[in-house]
Coordinates of C-alpha atoms in Angstrom, one line a residue:
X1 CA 11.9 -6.9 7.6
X2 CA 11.4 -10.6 6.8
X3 CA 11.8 -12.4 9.8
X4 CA 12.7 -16.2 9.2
X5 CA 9.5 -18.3 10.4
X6 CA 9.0 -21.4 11.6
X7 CA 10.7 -24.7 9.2
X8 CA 9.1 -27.4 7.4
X9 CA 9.3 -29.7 10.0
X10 CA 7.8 -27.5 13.0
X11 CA 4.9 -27.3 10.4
X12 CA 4.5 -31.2 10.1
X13 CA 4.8 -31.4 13.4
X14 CA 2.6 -28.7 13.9
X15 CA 0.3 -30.9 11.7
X16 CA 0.5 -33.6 13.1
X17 CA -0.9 -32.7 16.5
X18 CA -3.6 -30.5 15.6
X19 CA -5.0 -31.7 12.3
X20 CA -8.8 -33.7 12.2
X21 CA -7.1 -36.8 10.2
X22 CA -9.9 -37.6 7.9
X23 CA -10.8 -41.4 6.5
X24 CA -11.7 -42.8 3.3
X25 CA -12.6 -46.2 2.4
X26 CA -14.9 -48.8 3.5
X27 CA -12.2 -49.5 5.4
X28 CA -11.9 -46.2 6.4
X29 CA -8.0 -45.8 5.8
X30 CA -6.4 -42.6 7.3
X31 CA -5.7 -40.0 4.6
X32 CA -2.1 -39.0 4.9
X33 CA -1.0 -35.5 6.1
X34 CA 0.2 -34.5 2.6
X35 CA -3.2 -35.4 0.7
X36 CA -5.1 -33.8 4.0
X37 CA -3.3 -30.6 3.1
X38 CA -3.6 -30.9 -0.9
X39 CA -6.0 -29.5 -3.1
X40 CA -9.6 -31.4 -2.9
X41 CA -12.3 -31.0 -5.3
X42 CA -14.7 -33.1 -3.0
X43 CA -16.5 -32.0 0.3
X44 CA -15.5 -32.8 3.5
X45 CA -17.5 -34.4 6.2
X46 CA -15.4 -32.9 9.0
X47 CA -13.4 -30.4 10.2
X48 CA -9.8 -30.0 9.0
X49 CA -8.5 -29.0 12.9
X50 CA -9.4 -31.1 15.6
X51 CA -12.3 -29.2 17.6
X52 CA -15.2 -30.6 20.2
X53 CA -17.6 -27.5 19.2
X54 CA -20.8 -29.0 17.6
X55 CA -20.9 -25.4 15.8
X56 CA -17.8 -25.1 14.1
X57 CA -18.0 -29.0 12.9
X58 CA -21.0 -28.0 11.8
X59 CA -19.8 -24.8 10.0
X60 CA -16.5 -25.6 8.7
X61 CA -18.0 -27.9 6.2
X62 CA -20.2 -25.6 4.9
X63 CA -17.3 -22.8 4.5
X64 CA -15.5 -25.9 2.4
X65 CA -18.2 -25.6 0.1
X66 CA -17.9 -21.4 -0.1
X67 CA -14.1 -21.8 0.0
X68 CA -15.0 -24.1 -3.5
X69 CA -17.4 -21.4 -4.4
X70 CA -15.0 -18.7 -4.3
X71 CA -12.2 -20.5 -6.2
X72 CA -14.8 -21.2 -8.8
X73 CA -14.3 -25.4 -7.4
X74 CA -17.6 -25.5 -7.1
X75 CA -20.5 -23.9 -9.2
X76 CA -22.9 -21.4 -7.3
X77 CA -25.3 -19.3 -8.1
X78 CA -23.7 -16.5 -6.0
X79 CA -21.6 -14.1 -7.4
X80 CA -18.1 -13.9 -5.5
X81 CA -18.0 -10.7 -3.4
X82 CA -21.3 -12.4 -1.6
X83 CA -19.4 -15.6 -1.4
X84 CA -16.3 -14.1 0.3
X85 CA -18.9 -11.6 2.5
X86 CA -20.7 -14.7 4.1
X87 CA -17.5 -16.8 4.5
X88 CA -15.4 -14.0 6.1
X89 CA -19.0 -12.9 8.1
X90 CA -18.9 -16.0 9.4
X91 CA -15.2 -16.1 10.4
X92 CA -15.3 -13.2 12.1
X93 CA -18.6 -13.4 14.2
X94 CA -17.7 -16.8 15.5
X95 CA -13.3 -17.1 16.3
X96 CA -13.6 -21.1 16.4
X97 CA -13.7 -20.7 12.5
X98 CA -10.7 -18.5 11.4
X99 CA -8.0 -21.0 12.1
X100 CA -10.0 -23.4 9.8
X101 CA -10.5 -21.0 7.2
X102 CA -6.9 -20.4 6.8
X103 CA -6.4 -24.4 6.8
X104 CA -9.0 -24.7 4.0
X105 CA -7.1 -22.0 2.4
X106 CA -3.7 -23.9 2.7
X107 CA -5.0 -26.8 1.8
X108 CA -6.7 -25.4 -1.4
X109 CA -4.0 -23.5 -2.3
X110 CA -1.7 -26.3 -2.2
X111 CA -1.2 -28.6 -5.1
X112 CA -4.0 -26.8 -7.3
X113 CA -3.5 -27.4 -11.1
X114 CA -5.9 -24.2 -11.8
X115 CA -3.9 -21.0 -11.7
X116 CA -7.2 -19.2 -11.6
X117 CA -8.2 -21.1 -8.7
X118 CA -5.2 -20.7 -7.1
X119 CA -5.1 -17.0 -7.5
X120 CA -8.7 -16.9 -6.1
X121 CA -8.0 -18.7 -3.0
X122 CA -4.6 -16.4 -2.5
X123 CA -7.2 -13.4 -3.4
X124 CA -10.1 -15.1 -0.4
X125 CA -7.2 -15.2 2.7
X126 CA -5.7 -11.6 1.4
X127 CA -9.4 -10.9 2.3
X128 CA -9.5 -12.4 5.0
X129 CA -6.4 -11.1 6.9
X130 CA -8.5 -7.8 6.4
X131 CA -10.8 -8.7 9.0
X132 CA -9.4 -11.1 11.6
X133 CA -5.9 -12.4 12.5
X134 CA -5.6 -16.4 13.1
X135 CA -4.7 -17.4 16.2
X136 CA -1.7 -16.9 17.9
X137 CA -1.2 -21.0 18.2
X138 CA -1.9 -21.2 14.6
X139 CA -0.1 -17.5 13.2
X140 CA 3.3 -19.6 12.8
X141 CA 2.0 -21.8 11.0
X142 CA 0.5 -20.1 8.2
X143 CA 3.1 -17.6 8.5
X144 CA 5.8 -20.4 7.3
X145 CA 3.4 -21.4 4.5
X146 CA 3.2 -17.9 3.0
X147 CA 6.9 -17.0 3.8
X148 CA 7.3 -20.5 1.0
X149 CA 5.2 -18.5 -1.4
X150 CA 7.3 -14.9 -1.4
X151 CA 9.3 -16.0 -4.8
X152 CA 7.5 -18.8 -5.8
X153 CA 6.7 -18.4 -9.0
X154 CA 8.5 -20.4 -11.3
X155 CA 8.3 -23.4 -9.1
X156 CA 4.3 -23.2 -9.4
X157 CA 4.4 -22.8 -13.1
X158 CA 6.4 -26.0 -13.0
X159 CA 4.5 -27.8 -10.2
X160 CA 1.2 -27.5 -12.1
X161 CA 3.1 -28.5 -15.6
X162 CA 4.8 -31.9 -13.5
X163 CA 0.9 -31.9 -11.8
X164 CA -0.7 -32.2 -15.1
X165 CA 1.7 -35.1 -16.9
X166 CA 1.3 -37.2 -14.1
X167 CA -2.6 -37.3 -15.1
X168 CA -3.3 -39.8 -18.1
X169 CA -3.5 -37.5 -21.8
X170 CA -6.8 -37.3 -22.4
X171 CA -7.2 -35.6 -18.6
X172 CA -3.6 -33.7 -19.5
X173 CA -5.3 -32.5 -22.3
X174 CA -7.8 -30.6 -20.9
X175 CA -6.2 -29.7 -17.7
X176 CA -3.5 -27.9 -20.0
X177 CA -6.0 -26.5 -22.1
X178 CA -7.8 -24.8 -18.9
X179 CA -4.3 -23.9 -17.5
X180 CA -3.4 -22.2 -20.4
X181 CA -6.7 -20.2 -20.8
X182 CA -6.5 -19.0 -17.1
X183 CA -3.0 -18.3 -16.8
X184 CA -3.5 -14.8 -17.0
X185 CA -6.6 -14.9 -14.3
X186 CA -4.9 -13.1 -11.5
X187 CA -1.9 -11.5 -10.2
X188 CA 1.8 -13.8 -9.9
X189 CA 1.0 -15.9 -6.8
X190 CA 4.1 -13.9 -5.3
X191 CA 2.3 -10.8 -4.9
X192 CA -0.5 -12.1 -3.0
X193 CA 2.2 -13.5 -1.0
X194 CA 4.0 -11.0 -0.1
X195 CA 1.1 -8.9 0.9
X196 CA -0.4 -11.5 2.9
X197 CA 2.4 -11.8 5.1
X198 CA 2.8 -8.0 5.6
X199 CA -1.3 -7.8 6.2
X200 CA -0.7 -10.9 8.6
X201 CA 2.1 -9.2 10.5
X202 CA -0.4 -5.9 11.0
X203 CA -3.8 -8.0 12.1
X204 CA -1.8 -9.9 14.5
X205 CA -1.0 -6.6 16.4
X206 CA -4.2 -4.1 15.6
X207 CA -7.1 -7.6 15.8
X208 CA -8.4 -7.1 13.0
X209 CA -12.1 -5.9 12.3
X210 CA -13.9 -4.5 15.5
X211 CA -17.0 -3.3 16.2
X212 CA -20.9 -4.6 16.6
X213 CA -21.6 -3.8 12.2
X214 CA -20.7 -7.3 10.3
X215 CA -18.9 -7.2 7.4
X216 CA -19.8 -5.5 4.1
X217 CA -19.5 -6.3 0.5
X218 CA -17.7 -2.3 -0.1
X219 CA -15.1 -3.5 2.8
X220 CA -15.3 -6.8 0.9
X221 CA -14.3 -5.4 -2.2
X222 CA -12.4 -2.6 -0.6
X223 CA -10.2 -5.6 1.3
X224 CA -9.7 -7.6 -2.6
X225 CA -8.2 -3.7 -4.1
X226 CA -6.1 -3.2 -1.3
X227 CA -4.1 -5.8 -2.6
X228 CA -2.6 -3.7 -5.7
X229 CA -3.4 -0.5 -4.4
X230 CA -1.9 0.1 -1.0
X231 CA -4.4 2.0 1.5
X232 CA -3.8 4.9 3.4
X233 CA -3.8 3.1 7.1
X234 CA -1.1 0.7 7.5
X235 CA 1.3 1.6 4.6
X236 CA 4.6 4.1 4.9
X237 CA 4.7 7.7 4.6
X238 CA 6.8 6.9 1.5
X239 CA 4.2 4.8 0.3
X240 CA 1.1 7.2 1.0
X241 CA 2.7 10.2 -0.3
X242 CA 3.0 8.1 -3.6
X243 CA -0.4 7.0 -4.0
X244 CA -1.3 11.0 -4.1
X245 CA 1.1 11.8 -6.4
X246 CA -1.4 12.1 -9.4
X247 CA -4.6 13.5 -7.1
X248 CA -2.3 15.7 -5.2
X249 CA 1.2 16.7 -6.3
X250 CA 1.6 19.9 -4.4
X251 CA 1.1 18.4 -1.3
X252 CA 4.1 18.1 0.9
X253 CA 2.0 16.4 3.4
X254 CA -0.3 13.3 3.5
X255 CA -3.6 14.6 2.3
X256 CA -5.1 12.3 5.2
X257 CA -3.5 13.5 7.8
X258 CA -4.6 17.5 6.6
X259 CA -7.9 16.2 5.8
X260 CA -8.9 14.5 9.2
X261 CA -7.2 17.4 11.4
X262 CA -9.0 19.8 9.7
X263 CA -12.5 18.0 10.2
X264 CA -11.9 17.5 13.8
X265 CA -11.7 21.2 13.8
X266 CA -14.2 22.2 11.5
X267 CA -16.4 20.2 13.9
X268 CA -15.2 22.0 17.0
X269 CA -13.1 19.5 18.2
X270 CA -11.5 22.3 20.2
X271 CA -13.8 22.6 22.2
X272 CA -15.1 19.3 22.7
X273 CA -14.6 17.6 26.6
X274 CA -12.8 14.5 26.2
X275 CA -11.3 15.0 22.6
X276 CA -9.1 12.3 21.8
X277 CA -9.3 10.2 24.9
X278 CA -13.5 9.6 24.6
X279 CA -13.5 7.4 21.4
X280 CA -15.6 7.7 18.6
X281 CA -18.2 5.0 17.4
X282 CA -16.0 2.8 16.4
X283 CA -18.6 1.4 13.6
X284 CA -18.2 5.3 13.0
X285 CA -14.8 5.5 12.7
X286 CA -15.0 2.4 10.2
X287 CA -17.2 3.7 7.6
X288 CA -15.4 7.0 7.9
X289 CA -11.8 4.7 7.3
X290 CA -13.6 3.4 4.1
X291 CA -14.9 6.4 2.7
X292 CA -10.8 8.5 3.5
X293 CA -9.4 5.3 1.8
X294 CA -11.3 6.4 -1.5
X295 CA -10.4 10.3 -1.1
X296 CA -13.5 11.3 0.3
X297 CA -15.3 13.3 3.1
X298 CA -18.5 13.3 4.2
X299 CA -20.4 15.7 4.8
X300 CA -23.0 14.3 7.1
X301 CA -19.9 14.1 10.1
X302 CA -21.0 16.3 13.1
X303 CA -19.1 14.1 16.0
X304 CA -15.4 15.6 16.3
X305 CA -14.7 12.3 18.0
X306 CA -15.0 10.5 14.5
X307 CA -12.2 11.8 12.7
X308 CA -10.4 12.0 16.2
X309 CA -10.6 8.5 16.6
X310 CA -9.1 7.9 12.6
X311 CA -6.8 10.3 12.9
X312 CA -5.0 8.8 15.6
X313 CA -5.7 5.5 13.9
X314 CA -3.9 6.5 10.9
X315 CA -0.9 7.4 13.2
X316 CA -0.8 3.9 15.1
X317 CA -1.3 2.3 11.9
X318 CA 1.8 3.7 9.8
X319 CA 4.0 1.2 9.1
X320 CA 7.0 2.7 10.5
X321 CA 5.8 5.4 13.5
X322 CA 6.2 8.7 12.4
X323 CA 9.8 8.9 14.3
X324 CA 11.6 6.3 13.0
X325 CA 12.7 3.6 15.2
X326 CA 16.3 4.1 14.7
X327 CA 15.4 7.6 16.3
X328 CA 13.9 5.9 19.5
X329 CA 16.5 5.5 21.9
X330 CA 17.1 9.2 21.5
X331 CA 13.8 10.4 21.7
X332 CA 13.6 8.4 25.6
X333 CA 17.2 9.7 26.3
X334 CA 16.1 13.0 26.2
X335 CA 12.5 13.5 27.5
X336 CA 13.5 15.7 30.1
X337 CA 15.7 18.2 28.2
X338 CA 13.5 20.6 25.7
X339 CA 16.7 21.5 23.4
X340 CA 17.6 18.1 22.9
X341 CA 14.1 17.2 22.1
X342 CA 13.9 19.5 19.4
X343 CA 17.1 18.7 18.1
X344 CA 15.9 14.8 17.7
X345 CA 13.3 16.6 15.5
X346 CA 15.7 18.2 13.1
X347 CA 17.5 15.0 12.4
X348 CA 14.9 13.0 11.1
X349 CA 14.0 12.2 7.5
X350 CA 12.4 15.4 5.6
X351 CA 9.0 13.5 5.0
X352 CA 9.3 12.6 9.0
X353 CA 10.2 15.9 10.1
X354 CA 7.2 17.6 8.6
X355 CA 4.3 15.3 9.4
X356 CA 5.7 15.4 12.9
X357 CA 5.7 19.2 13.4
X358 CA 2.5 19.1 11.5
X359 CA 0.8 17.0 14.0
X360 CA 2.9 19.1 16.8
X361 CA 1.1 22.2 15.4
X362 CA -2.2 20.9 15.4
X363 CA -1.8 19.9 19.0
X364 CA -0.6 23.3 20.5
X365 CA -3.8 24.7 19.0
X366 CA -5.7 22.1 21.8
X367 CA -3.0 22.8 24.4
X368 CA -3.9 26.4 24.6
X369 CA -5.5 27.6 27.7
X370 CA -8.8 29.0 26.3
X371 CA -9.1 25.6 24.7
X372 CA -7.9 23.3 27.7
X373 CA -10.9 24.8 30.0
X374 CA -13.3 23.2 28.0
X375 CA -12.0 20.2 26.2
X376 CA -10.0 19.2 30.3
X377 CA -7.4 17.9 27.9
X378 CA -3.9 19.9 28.7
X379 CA -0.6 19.3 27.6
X380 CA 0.0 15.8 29.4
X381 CA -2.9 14.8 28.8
X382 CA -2.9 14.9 24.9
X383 CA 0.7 14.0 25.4
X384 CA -0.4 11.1 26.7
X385 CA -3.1 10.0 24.4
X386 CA -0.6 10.9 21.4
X387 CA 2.5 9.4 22.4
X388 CA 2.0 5.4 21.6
X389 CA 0.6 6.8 18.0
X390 CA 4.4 8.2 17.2
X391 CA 6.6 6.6 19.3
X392 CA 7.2 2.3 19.1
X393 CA 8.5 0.5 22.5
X394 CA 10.4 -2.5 20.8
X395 CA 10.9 -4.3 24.1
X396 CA 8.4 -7.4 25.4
X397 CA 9.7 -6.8 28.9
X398 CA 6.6 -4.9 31.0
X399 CA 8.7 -3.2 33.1
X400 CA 11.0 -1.7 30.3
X401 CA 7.3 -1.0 28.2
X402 CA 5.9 1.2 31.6
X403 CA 9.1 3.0 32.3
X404 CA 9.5 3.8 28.3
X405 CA 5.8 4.8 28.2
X406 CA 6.4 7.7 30.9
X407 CA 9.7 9.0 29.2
X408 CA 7.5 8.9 25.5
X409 CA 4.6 10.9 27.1
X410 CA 7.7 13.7 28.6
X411 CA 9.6 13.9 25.1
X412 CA 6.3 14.6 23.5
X413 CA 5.2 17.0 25.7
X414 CA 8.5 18.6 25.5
X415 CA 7.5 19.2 21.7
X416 CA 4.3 20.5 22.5
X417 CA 5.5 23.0 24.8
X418 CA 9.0 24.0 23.0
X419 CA 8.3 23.1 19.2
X420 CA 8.4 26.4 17.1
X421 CA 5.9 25.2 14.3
X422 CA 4.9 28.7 12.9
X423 CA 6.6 27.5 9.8
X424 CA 3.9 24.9 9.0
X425 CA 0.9 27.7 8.7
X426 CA -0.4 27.1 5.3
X427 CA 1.4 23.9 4.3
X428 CA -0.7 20.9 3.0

């Protein structure tokens, strides 16, 4: 749901305050707000946000220059998935630089007569949101910009044409010339858009990137393809089960969800102390996301943990939790009373129903006795561990978040001790 942001004047305002004005000149004239936040095909000598870090004044005007690079400003010698790999590297090893990354971005993605440059620098902070969020001071802010850019289209189209007779004819010339032979460089401006304000909703709750293993150029490239082809963590059930259509189209069920319970037992996870509360490496867990994302399995895995870890990832991550929110209030209403609980379970959507009594299923197998002696996880305790994966508090009050969090870790175990899920034997 598109939530209206902040308005055009918050954002000058915003601006105003925490923008590095720049000068130019021998008088050294302040450059306006509206040129510091247009397209430059200069360097800068300073940062665009006001900072006292010697670092990131350093830095930031060096990422300019790759932020050039990458929009193909600026002639290198580096092809572009290195480009983007050392600008988002260094973005996300030192924080004081993602704010002014996304500035850059704005800036250079504001007034740019290029549509292929454009589309690049859309294309570097789709990237980007793949790996670190902005800060929550600055998420606002670039989350009104983007919201202007959801059905933009036509008004960019024009705003270039209007761009390019303001300049004299020889320079309209050639400026229409190169607009006309990159027009079809890159997707409508809209569609980077849109998916950079749903990929900037998502890192500003999950963070982004974690782990000690920097960035690579496959999650580089991984990040750029995401944006037509939706991954399997952090899209719908509706979504997911579309993408496998053509691989998979007897599945009833999310092959990744099949796939990563049955590692975790293929691996013994059964029997494994700790198994889903000890995390997995979580550089582990990473590679192991990249590789599910592309349909594959390893076959090196031997820590249950690992596909543990993703699995419950891939639950968190689901766009909508896998009971619906409209279902919530139910779900908490009755976390005490087994029939009712089941009967929350029969109402939901089809595609709901069976990817929760799928993961219901695969949880009585752990919540068996034989297993419970050795893995010390019993039936609240993998209630517990599972229950903020299917179940969404809505609330910011903490004391309506703790009191929810008990009564989502009952109606679960309700399910796990009252579920019949016999019928799911088989089904993938």
């Amino acid at each position: 749901t598109l939530r209206k942001p902040i308005s055009q004047s918050s954002m000058v305002d915003w601006a105003s305050k925490n923008l590095n004005m720049h000068t130019q000149g021998i008088f050294r004239r302040r450059i306006s707000i509206s040129n510091m936040l247009s397209w430059n095909g200069g360097s800068i000598k300073k940062p665009m946000l006001i900072t006292s870090n010697r670092t990131i004044k350093k830095e930031a005007c060096e990422m300019f220059k790759l932020v050039q690079n990458y929009m193909g400003d600026r002639q290198t010698r580096m092809d572009r998935n290195h480009v983007a790999l050392v600008t988002v590297t260094k973005c996300w090893s030192i924080q004081g630089l993602r704010d002014e990354l996304y500035i850059q971005l704005i800036r250079q993605t504001t007034d740019n007569m290029c549509y292929r440059s454009l589309a690049r620098g859309w294309e570097l902070m789709a990237i980007s949101l793949a790996f670190f969020s902005p800060s929550p001071k600055f998420q606002s802010y670039l989350e009104g910009y983007i919201y202007r850019h959801l059905d933009s289209d036509e008004k960019i189209a024009q705003h270039i044409k209007e761009l390019v007779d303001l300049k004299n004819k020889k320079i309209a010339k050639s400026r229409k010339k190169r607009k006309q032979n990159t027009e079809d460089e890159g997707l409508p401006i809209s569609t980077y858009a849109k998916y950079c304000y749903r990929k900037l909703h998502k890192v500003a709750v999950t963070g982004g990137k974690k782990g000690l293993r920097k960035p690579t150029v496959e999650e580089i490239t991984h990040a750029r393809n995401a944006i037509l082809t939706p991954s399997l963590f952090g899209s719908s059930l509706e979504e997911i089960m579309l993408r496998q259509q053509d691989m998979y189209p007897e599945n009833r069920l999310p092959w990744v969800q099949t796939q990563l319970s049955q590692q975790v037992l293929a691996l013994g996870g059964e029997q494994t102390e700790g198994i889903f509360r000890i995390p997995g490496d979580i550089d582990e867990v990473n590679a192991l996301k990249l590789q599910v994302d592309q349909w594959r399995i390893p076959n090196s895995l031997s820590d249950p943990n690992i596909p543990a870890s993703l699995l419950k990832l891939w639950y968190r991550e689901l766009e909508e939790p896998v009971i619906p929110q409209q279902f919530y209030q139910e779900c908490i209403s009755n976390y005490e009373n087994p029939d009712a609980a089941v009967a929350v379970v029969q109402l939901l959507p089809e595609l709901n129903r069976l990817v929760l009594c799928y993961l219901i299923h695969f949880l009585q197998i752990f919540a068996q006795p034989s297993n419970v002696g050795r893995t010390k996880m019993d039936v609240n305790n993998l209630a517990m561990v599972m229950a903020p994966n299917c179940l969404r508090c809505q609330s910011d009050d903490p004391r309506v978040i703790f009191e929810n969090t008990r009564k989502e870790m009952s109606f679960l175990r309700m399910l796990i001790v009252h579920l019949d899920t016999s019928f799911i034997k088989g089904l993938v």
